[in-house]
PDB file of C-alpha atoms and ligand atoms in Angstrom:
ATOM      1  CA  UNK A  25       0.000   0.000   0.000  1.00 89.00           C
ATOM      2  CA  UNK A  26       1.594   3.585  -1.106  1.00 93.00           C
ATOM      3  CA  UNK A  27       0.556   6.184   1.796  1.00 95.00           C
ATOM      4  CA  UNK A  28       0.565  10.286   1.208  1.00 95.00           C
ATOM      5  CA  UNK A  29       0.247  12.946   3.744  1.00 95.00           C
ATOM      6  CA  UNK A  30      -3.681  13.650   1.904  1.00 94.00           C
ATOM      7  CA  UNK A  31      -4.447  10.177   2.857  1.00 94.00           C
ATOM      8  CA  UNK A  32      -3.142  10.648   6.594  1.00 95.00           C
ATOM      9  CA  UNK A  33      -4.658  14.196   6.871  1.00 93.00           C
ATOM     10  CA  UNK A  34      -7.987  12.791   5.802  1.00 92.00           C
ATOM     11  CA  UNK A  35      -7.798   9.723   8.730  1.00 94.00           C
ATOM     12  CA  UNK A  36      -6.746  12.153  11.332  1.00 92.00           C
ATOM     13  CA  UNK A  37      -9.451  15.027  10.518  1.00 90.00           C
ATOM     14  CA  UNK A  38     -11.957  12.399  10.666  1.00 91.00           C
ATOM     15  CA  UNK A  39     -11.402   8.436   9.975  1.00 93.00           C
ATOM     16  CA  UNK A  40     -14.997   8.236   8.579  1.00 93.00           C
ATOM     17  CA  UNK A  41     -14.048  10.748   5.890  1.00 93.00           C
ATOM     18  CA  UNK A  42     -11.081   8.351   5.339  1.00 94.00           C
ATOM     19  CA  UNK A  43     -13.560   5.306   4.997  1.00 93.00           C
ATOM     20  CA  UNK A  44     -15.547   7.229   2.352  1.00 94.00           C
ATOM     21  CA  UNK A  45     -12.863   8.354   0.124  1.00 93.00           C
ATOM     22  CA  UNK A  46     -10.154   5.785   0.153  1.00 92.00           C
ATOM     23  CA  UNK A  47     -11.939   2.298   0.674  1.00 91.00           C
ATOM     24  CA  UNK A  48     -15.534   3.628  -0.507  1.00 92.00           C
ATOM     25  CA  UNK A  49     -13.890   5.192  -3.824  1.00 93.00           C
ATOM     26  CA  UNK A  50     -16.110   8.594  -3.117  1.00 94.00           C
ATOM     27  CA  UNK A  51     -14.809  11.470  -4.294  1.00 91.00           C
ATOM     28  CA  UNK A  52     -15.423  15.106  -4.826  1.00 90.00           C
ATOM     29  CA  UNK A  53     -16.164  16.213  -8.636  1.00 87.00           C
ATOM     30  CA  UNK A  54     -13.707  18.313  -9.667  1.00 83.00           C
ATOM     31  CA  UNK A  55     -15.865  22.073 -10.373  1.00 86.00           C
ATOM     32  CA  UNK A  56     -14.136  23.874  -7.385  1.00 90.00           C
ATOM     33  CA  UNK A  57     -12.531  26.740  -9.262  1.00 93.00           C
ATOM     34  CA  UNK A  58      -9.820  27.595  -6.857  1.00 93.00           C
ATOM     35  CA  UNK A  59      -8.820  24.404  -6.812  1.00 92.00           C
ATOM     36  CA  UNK A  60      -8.406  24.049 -10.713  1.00 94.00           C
ATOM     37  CA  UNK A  61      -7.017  27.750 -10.979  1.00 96.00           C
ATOM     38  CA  UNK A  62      -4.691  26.357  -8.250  1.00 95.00           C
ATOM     39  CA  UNK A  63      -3.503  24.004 -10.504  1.00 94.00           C
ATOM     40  CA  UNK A  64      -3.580  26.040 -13.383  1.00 96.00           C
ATOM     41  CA  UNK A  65      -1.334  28.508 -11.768  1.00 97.00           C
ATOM     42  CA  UNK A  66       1.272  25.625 -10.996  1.00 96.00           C
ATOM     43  CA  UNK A  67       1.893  24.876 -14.495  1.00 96.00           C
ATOM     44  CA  UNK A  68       2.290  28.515 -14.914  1.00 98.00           C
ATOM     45  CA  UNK A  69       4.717  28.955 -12.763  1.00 97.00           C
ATOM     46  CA  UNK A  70       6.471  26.132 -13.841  1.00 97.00           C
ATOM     47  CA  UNK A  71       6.583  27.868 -17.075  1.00 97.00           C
ATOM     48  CA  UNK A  72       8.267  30.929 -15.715  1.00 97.00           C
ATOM     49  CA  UNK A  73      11.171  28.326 -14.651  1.00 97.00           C
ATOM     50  CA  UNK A  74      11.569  26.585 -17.485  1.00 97.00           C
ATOM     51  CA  UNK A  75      12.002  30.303 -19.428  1.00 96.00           C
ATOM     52  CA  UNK A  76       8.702  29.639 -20.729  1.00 97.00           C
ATOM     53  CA  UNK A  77       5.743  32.454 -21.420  1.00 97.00           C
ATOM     54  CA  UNK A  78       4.040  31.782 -17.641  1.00 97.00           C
ATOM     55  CA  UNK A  79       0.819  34.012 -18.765  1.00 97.00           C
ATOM     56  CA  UNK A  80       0.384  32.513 -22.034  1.00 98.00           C
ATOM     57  CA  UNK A  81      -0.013  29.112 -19.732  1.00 98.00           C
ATOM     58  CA  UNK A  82      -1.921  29.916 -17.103  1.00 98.00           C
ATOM     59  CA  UNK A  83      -4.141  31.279 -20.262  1.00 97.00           C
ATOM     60  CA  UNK A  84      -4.125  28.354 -21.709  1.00 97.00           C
ATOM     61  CA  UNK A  85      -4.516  26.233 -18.602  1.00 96.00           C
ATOM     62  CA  UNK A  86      -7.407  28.264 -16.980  1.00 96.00           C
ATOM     63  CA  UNK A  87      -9.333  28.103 -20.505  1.00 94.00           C
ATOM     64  CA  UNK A  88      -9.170  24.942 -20.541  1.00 89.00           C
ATOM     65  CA  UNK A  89     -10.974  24.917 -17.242  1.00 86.00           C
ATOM     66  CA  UNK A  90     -14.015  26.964 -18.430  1.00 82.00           C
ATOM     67  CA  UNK A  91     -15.922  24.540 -20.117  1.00 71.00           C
ATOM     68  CA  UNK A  92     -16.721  22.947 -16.862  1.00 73.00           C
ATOM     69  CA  UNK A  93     -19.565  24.185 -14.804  1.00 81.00           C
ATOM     70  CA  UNK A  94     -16.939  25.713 -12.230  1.00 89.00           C
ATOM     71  CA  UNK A  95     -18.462  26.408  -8.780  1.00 89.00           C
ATOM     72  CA  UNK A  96     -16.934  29.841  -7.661  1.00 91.00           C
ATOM     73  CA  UNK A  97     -16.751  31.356  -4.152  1.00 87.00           C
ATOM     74  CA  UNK A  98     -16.032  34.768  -2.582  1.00 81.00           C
ATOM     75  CA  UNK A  99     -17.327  36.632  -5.349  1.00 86.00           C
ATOM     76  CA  UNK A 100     -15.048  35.240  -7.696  1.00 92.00           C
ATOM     77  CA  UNK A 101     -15.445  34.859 -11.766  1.00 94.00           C
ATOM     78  CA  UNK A 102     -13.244  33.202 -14.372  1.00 95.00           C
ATOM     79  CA  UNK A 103     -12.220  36.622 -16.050  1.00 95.00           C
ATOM     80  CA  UNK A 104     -11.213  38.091 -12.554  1.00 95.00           C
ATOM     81  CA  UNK A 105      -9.328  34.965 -11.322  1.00 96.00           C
ATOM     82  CA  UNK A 106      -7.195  35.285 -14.321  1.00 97.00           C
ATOM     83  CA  UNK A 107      -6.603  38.692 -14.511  1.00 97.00           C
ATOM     84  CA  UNK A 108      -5.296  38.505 -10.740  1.00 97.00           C
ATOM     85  CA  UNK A 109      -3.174  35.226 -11.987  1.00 98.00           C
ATOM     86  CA  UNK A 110      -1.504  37.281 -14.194  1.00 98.00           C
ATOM     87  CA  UNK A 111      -0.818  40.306 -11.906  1.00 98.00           C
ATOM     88  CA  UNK A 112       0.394  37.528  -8.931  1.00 98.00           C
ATOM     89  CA  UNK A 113       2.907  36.699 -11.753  1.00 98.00           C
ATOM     90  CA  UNK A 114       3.899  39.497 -12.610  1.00 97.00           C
ATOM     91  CA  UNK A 115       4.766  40.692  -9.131  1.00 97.00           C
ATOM     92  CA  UNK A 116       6.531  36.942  -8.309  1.00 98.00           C
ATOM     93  CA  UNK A 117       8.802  38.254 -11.986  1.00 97.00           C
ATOM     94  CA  UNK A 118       9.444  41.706 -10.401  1.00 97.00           C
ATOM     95  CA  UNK A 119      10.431  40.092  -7.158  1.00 97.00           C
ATOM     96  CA  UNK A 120      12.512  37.748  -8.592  1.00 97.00           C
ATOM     97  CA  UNK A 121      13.723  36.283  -4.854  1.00 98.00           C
ATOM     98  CA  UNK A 122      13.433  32.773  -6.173  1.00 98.00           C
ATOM     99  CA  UNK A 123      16.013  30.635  -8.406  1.00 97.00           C
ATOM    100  CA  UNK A 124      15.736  27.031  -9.082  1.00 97.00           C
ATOM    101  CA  UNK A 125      18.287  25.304 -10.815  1.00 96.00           C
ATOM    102  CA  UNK A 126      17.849  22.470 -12.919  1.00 96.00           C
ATOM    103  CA  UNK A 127      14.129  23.114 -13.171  1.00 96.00           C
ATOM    104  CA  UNK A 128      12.946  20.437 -15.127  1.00 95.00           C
ATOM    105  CA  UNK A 129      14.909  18.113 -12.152  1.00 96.00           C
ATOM    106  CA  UNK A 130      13.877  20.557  -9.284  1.00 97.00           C
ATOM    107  CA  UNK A 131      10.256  21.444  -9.671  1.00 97.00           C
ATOM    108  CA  UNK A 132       7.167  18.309  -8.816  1.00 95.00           C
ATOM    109  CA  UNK A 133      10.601  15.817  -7.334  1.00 97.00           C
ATOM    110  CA  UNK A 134       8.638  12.605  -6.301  1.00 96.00           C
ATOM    111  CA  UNK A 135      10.209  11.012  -2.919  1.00 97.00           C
ATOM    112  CA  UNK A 136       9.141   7.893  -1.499  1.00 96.00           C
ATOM    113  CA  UNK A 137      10.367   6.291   1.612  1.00 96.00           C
ATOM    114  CA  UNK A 138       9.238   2.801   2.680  1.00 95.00           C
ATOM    115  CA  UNK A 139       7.344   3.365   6.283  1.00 93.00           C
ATOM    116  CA  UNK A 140       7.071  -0.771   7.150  1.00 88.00           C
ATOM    117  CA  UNK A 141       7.338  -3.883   5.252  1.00 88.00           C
ATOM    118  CA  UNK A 142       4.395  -3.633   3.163  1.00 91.00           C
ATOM    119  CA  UNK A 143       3.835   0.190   3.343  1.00 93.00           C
ATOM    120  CA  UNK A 144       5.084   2.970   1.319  1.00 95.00           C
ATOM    121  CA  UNK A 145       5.097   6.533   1.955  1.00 97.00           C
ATOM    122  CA  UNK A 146       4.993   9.160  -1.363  1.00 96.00           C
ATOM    123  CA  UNK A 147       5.131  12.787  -1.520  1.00 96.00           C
ATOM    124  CA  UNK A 148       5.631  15.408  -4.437  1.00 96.00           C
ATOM    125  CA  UNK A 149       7.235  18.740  -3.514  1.00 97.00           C
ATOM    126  CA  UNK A 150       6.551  21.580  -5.593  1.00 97.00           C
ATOM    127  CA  UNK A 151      10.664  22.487  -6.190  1.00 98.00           C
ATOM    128  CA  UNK A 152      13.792  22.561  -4.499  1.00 98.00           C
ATOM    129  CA  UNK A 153      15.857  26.013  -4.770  1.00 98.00           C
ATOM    130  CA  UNK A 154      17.276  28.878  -3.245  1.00 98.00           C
ATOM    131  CA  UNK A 155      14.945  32.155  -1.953  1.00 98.00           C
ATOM    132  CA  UNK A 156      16.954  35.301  -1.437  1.00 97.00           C
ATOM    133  CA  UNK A 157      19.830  32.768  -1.859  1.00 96.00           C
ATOM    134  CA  UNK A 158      19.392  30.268   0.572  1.00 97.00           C
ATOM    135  CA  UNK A 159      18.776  26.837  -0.358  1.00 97.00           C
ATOM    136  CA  UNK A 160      15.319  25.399   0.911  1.00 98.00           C
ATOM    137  CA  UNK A 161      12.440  23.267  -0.217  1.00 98.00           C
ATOM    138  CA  UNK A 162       9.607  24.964  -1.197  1.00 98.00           C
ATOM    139  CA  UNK A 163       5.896  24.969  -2.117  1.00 98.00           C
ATOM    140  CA  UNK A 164       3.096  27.254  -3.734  1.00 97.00           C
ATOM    141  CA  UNK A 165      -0.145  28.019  -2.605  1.00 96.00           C
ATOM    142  CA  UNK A 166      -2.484  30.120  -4.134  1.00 96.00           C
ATOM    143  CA  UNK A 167      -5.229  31.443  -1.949  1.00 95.00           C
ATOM    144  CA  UNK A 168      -7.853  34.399  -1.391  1.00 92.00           C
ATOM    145  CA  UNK A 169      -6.546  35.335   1.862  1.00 92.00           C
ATOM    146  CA  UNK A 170      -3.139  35.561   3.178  1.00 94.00           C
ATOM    147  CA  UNK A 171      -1.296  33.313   5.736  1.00 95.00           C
ATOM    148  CA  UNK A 172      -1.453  34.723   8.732  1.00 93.00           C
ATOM    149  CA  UNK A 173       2.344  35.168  10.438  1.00 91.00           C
ATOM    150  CA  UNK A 174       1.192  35.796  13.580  1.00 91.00           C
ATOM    151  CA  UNK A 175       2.517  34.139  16.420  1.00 92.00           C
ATOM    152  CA  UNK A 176       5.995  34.070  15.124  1.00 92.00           C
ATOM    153  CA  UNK A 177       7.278  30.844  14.094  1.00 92.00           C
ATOM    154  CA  UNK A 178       3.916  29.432  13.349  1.00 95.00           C
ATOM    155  CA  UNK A 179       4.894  28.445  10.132  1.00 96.00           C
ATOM    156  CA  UNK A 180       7.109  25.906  11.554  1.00 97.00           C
ATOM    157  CA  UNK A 181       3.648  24.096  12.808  1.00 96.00           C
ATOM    158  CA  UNK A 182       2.368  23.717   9.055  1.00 96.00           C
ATOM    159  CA  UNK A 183       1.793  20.051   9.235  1.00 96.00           C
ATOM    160  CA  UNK A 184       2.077  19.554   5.378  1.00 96.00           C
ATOM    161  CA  UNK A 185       5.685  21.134   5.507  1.00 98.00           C
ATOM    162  CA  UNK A 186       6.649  18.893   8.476  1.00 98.00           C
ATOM    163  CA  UNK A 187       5.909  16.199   5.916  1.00 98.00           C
ATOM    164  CA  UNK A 188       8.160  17.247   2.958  1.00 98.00           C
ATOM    165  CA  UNK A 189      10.379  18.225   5.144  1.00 98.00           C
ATOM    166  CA  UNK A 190      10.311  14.285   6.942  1.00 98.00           C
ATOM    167  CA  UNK A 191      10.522  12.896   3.393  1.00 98.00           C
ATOM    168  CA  UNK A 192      13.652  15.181   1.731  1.00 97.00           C
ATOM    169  CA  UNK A 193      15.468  15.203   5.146  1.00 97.00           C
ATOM    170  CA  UNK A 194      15.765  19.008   4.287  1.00 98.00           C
ATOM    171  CA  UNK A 195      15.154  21.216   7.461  1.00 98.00           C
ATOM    172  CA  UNK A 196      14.955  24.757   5.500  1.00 98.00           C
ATOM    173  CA  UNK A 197      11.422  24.586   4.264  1.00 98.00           C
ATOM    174  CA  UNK A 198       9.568  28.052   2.586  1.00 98.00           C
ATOM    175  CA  UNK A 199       6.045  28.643   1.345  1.00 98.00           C
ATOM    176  CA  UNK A 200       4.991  30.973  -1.093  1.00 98.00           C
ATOM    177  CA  UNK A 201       1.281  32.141  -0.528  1.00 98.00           C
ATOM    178  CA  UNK A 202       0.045  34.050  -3.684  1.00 98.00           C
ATOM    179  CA  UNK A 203      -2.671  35.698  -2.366  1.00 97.00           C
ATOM    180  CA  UNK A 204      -6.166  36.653  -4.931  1.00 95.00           C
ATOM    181  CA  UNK A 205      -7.161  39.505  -3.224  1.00 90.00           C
ATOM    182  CA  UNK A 206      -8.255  42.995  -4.570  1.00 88.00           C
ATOM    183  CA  UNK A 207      -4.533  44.036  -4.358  1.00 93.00           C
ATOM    184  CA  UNK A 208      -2.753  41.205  -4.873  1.00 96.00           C
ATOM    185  CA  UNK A 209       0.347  40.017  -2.875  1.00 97.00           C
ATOM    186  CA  UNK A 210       3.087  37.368  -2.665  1.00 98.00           C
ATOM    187  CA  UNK A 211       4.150  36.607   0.494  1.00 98.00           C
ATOM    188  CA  UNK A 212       7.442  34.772   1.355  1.00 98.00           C
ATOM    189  CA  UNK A 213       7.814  32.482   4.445  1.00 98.00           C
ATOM    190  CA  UNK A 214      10.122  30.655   5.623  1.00 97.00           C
ATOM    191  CA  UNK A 215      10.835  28.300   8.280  1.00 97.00           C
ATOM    192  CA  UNK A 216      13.642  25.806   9.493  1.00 98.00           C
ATOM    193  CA  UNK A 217      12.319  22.175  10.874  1.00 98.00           C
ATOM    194  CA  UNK A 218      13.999  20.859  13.340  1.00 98.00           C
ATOM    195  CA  UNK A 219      15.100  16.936  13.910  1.00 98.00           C
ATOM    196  CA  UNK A 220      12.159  15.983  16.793  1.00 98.00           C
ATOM    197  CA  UNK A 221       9.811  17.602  14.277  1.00 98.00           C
ATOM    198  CA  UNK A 222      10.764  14.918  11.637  1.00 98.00           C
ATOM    199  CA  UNK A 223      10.953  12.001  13.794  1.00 98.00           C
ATOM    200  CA  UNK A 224       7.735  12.822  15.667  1.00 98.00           C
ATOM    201  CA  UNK A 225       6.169  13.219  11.881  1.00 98.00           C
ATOM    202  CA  UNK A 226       7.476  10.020  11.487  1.00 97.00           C
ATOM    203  CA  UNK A 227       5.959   8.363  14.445  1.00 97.00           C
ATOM    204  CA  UNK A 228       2.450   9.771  13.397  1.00 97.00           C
ATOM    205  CA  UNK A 229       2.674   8.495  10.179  1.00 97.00           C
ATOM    206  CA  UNK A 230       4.001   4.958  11.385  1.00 95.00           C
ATOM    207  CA  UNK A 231       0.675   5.304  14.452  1.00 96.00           C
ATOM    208  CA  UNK A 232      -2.012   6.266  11.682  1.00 96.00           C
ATOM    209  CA  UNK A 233      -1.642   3.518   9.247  1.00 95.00           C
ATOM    210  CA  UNK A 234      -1.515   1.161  12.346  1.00 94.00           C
ATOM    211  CA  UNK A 235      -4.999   2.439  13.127  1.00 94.00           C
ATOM    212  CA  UNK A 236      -6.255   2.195   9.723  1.00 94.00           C
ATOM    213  CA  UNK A 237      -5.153  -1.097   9.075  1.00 93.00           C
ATOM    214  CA  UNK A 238      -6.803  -2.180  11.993  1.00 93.00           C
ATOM    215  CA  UNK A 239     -10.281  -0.667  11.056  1.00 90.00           C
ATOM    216  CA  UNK A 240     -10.623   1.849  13.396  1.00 89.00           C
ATOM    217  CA  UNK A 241     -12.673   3.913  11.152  1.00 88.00           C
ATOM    218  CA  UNK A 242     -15.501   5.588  13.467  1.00 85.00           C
ATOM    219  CA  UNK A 243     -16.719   8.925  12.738  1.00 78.00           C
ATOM    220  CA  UNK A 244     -15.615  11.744  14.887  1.00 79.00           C
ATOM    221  CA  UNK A 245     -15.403  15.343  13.497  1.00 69.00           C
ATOM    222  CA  UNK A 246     -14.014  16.060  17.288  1.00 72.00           C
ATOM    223  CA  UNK A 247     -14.553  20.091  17.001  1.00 78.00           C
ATOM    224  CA  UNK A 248     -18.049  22.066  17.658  1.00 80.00           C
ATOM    225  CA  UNK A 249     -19.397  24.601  15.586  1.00 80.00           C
ATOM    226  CA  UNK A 250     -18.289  27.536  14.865  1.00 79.00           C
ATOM    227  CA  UNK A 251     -15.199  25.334  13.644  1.00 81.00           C
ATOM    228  CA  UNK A 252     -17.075  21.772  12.795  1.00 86.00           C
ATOM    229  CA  UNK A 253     -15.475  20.281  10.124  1.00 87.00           C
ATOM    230  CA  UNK A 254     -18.902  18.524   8.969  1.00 90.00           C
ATOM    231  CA  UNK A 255     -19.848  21.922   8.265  1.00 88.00           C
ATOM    232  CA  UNK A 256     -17.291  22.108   5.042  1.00 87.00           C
ATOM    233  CA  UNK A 257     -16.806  18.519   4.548  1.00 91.00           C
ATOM    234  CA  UNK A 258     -18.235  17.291   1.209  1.00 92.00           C
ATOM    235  CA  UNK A 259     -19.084  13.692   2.620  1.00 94.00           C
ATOM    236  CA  UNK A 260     -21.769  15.659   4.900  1.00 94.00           C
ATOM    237  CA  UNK A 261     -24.248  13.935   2.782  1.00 95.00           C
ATOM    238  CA  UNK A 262     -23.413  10.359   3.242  1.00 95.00           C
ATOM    239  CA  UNK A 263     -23.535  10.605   7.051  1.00 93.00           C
ATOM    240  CA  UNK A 264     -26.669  12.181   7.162  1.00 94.00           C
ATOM    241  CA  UNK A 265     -28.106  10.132   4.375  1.00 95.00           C
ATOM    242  CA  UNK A 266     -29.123  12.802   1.837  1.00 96.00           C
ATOM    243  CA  UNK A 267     -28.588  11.504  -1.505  1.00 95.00           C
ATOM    244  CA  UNK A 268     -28.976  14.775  -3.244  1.00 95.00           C
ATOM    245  CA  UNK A 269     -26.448  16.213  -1.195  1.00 94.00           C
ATOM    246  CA  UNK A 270     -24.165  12.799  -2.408  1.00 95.00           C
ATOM    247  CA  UNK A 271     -25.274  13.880  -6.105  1.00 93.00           C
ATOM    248  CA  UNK A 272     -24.234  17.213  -5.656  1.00 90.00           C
ATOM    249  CA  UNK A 273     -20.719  16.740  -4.208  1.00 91.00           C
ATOM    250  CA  UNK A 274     -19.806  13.467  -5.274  1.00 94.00           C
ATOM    251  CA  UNK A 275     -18.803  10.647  -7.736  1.00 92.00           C
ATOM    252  CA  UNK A 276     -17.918   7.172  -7.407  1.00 90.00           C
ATOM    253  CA  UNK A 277     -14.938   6.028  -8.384  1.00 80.00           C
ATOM    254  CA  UNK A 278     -14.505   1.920  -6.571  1.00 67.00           C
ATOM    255  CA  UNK A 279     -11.026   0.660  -6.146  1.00 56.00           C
ATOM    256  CA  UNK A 280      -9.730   4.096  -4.938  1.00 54.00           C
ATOM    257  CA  UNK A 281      -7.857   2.564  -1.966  1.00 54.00           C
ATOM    258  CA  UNK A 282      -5.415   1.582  -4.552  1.00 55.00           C
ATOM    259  CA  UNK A 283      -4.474   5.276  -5.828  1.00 55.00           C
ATOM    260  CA  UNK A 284      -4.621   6.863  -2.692  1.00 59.00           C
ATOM    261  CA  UNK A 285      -1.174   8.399  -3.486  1.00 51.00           C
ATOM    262  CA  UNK A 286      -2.318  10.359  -6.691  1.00 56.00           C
ATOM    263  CA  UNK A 287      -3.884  12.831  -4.237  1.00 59.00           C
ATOM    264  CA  UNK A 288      -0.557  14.122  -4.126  1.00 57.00           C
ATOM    265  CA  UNK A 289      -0.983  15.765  -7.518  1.00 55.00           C
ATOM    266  CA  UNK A 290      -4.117  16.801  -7.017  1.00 53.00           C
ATOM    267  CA  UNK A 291      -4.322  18.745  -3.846  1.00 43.00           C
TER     268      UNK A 291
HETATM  269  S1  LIG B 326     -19.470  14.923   7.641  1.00 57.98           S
HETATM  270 FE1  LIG B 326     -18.368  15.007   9.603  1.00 57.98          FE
HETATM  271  S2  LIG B 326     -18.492  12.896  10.431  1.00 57.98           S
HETATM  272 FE2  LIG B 326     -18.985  12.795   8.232  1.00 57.98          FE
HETATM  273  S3  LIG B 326     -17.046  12.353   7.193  1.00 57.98           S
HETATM  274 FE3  LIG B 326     -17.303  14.577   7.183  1.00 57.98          FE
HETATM  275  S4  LIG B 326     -16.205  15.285   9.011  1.00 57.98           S
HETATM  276 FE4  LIG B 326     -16.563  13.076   9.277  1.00 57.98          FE
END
């Protein structure tokens, strides 16, 4: 079995959310626009490092998007999501704090490391570089609000980072937050994990899949409203039994335990 840090995420938000996506095959249907624009706006930065046009791609990416009956939030539209795309990379251009050498070794690197006898772990990190010159792994996000960086350090907490930085064995870790906002903004963080970090990761990965493979699968959201997890989750209609919620959210795909690890790419 090939583990990723979506798969363990899922489990340890909620193990019933687990059951329904990895051994139930549920999924959601692909119409959330920030996600696709997300993913659109990966490719275009990968352009930019590969001395490519990045706007003609994220063009061409993002149209390629609009056919689909996109579900927007906050407002958004597909005209002003681009149009902010292109002015987040223009202002990542201007900046020009990044360099990744290498790019088509050093951008999407697959790791895998082998967690027990039968399990595998697998993880894709966006690139490996330098920011204002210091080497570091690092990862994109694009988002309509920015990270917050208060307390200091809390970066350091970002569970997903702990991850890549577990897998590569590289403590410098950074995270560049491209933010869709009226004025847009790029914001460059960066943290340093240290050694308990990674070997406490490691331990929670090891715990989880013990727990799934034993079954333990019972729902438990664990927070109240206003923070309730049910409240955004897109299985919501499965536990309450409301098949038009299931229809709205959700396609079937059986076997999924098997590709668990292509999350990676998607999320
Ligand atoms: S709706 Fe709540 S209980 Fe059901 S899978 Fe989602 S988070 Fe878990």
């Amino acid at each position: 079995m090939t583990y990723s840090y979506t798969q363990i995420s899922q489990y340890l938000t909620c193990p019933r959310r687990y059951r329904h996506r990895y051994l139930d095959g549920w999924r959601e249907k692909d119409t959330r626009a920030a996600m696709l624009f997300g993913r659109a706006f990966e490719q275009a930065l990968a352009a930019f490092f590969l001395r490519e046009d990045p706007a003609a791609v994220l063009f061409r990416e993002w149209t390629g998007s609009q056919k689909q009956d996109l579900q927007y939030s906050n407002g958004d539209t597909w005209d002003r999501m681009l149009q902010q795309g292109i002015q987040l990379l223009d202002r990542f251009c201007q900046d020009d704090r990044v360099r990744i050498r290498q790019p088509r070794r050093n951008l999407q690197i697959k790791f895998t490391r082998r967690v027990s006898k039968q399990n595998d772990f697998v993880a894709y990190v966006d690139a490996i570089g330098r920011l204002d010159d210091r080497r570091c792994l690092l990862e994109w996000k694009t988002t309509s609000s920015r990270y917050p960086e208060e307390p200091d350090g809390l970066l350091a907490l970002d569970p997903q980072l702990v991850c890549y930085s577990w897998i590569t064995g590289i403590a410098e870790v950074a995270l560049m937050v491209f933010v869709r906002k009226r004025l847009v903004e790029v914001q460059y963080l960066r943290t340093a994990i240290t050694d308990e970090q990674r070997q406490e990761f490691g331990q929670l990965v090891e715990d989880t899949i013990r727990r799934i493979e034993a079954a333990q699968i019972l729902p438990h959201s664990g927070i109240r409203f206003p923070q309730n997890p049910c409240t955004s989750c897109p299985y919501v209609g499965l536990c309450l039994g409301k098949p038009e919620l299931v229809a709205a959210a959700l396609v079937r795909r059986p076997g999924a335990e098997d590709l668990g690890w292509l999350d990676e790419l998607t999320y």
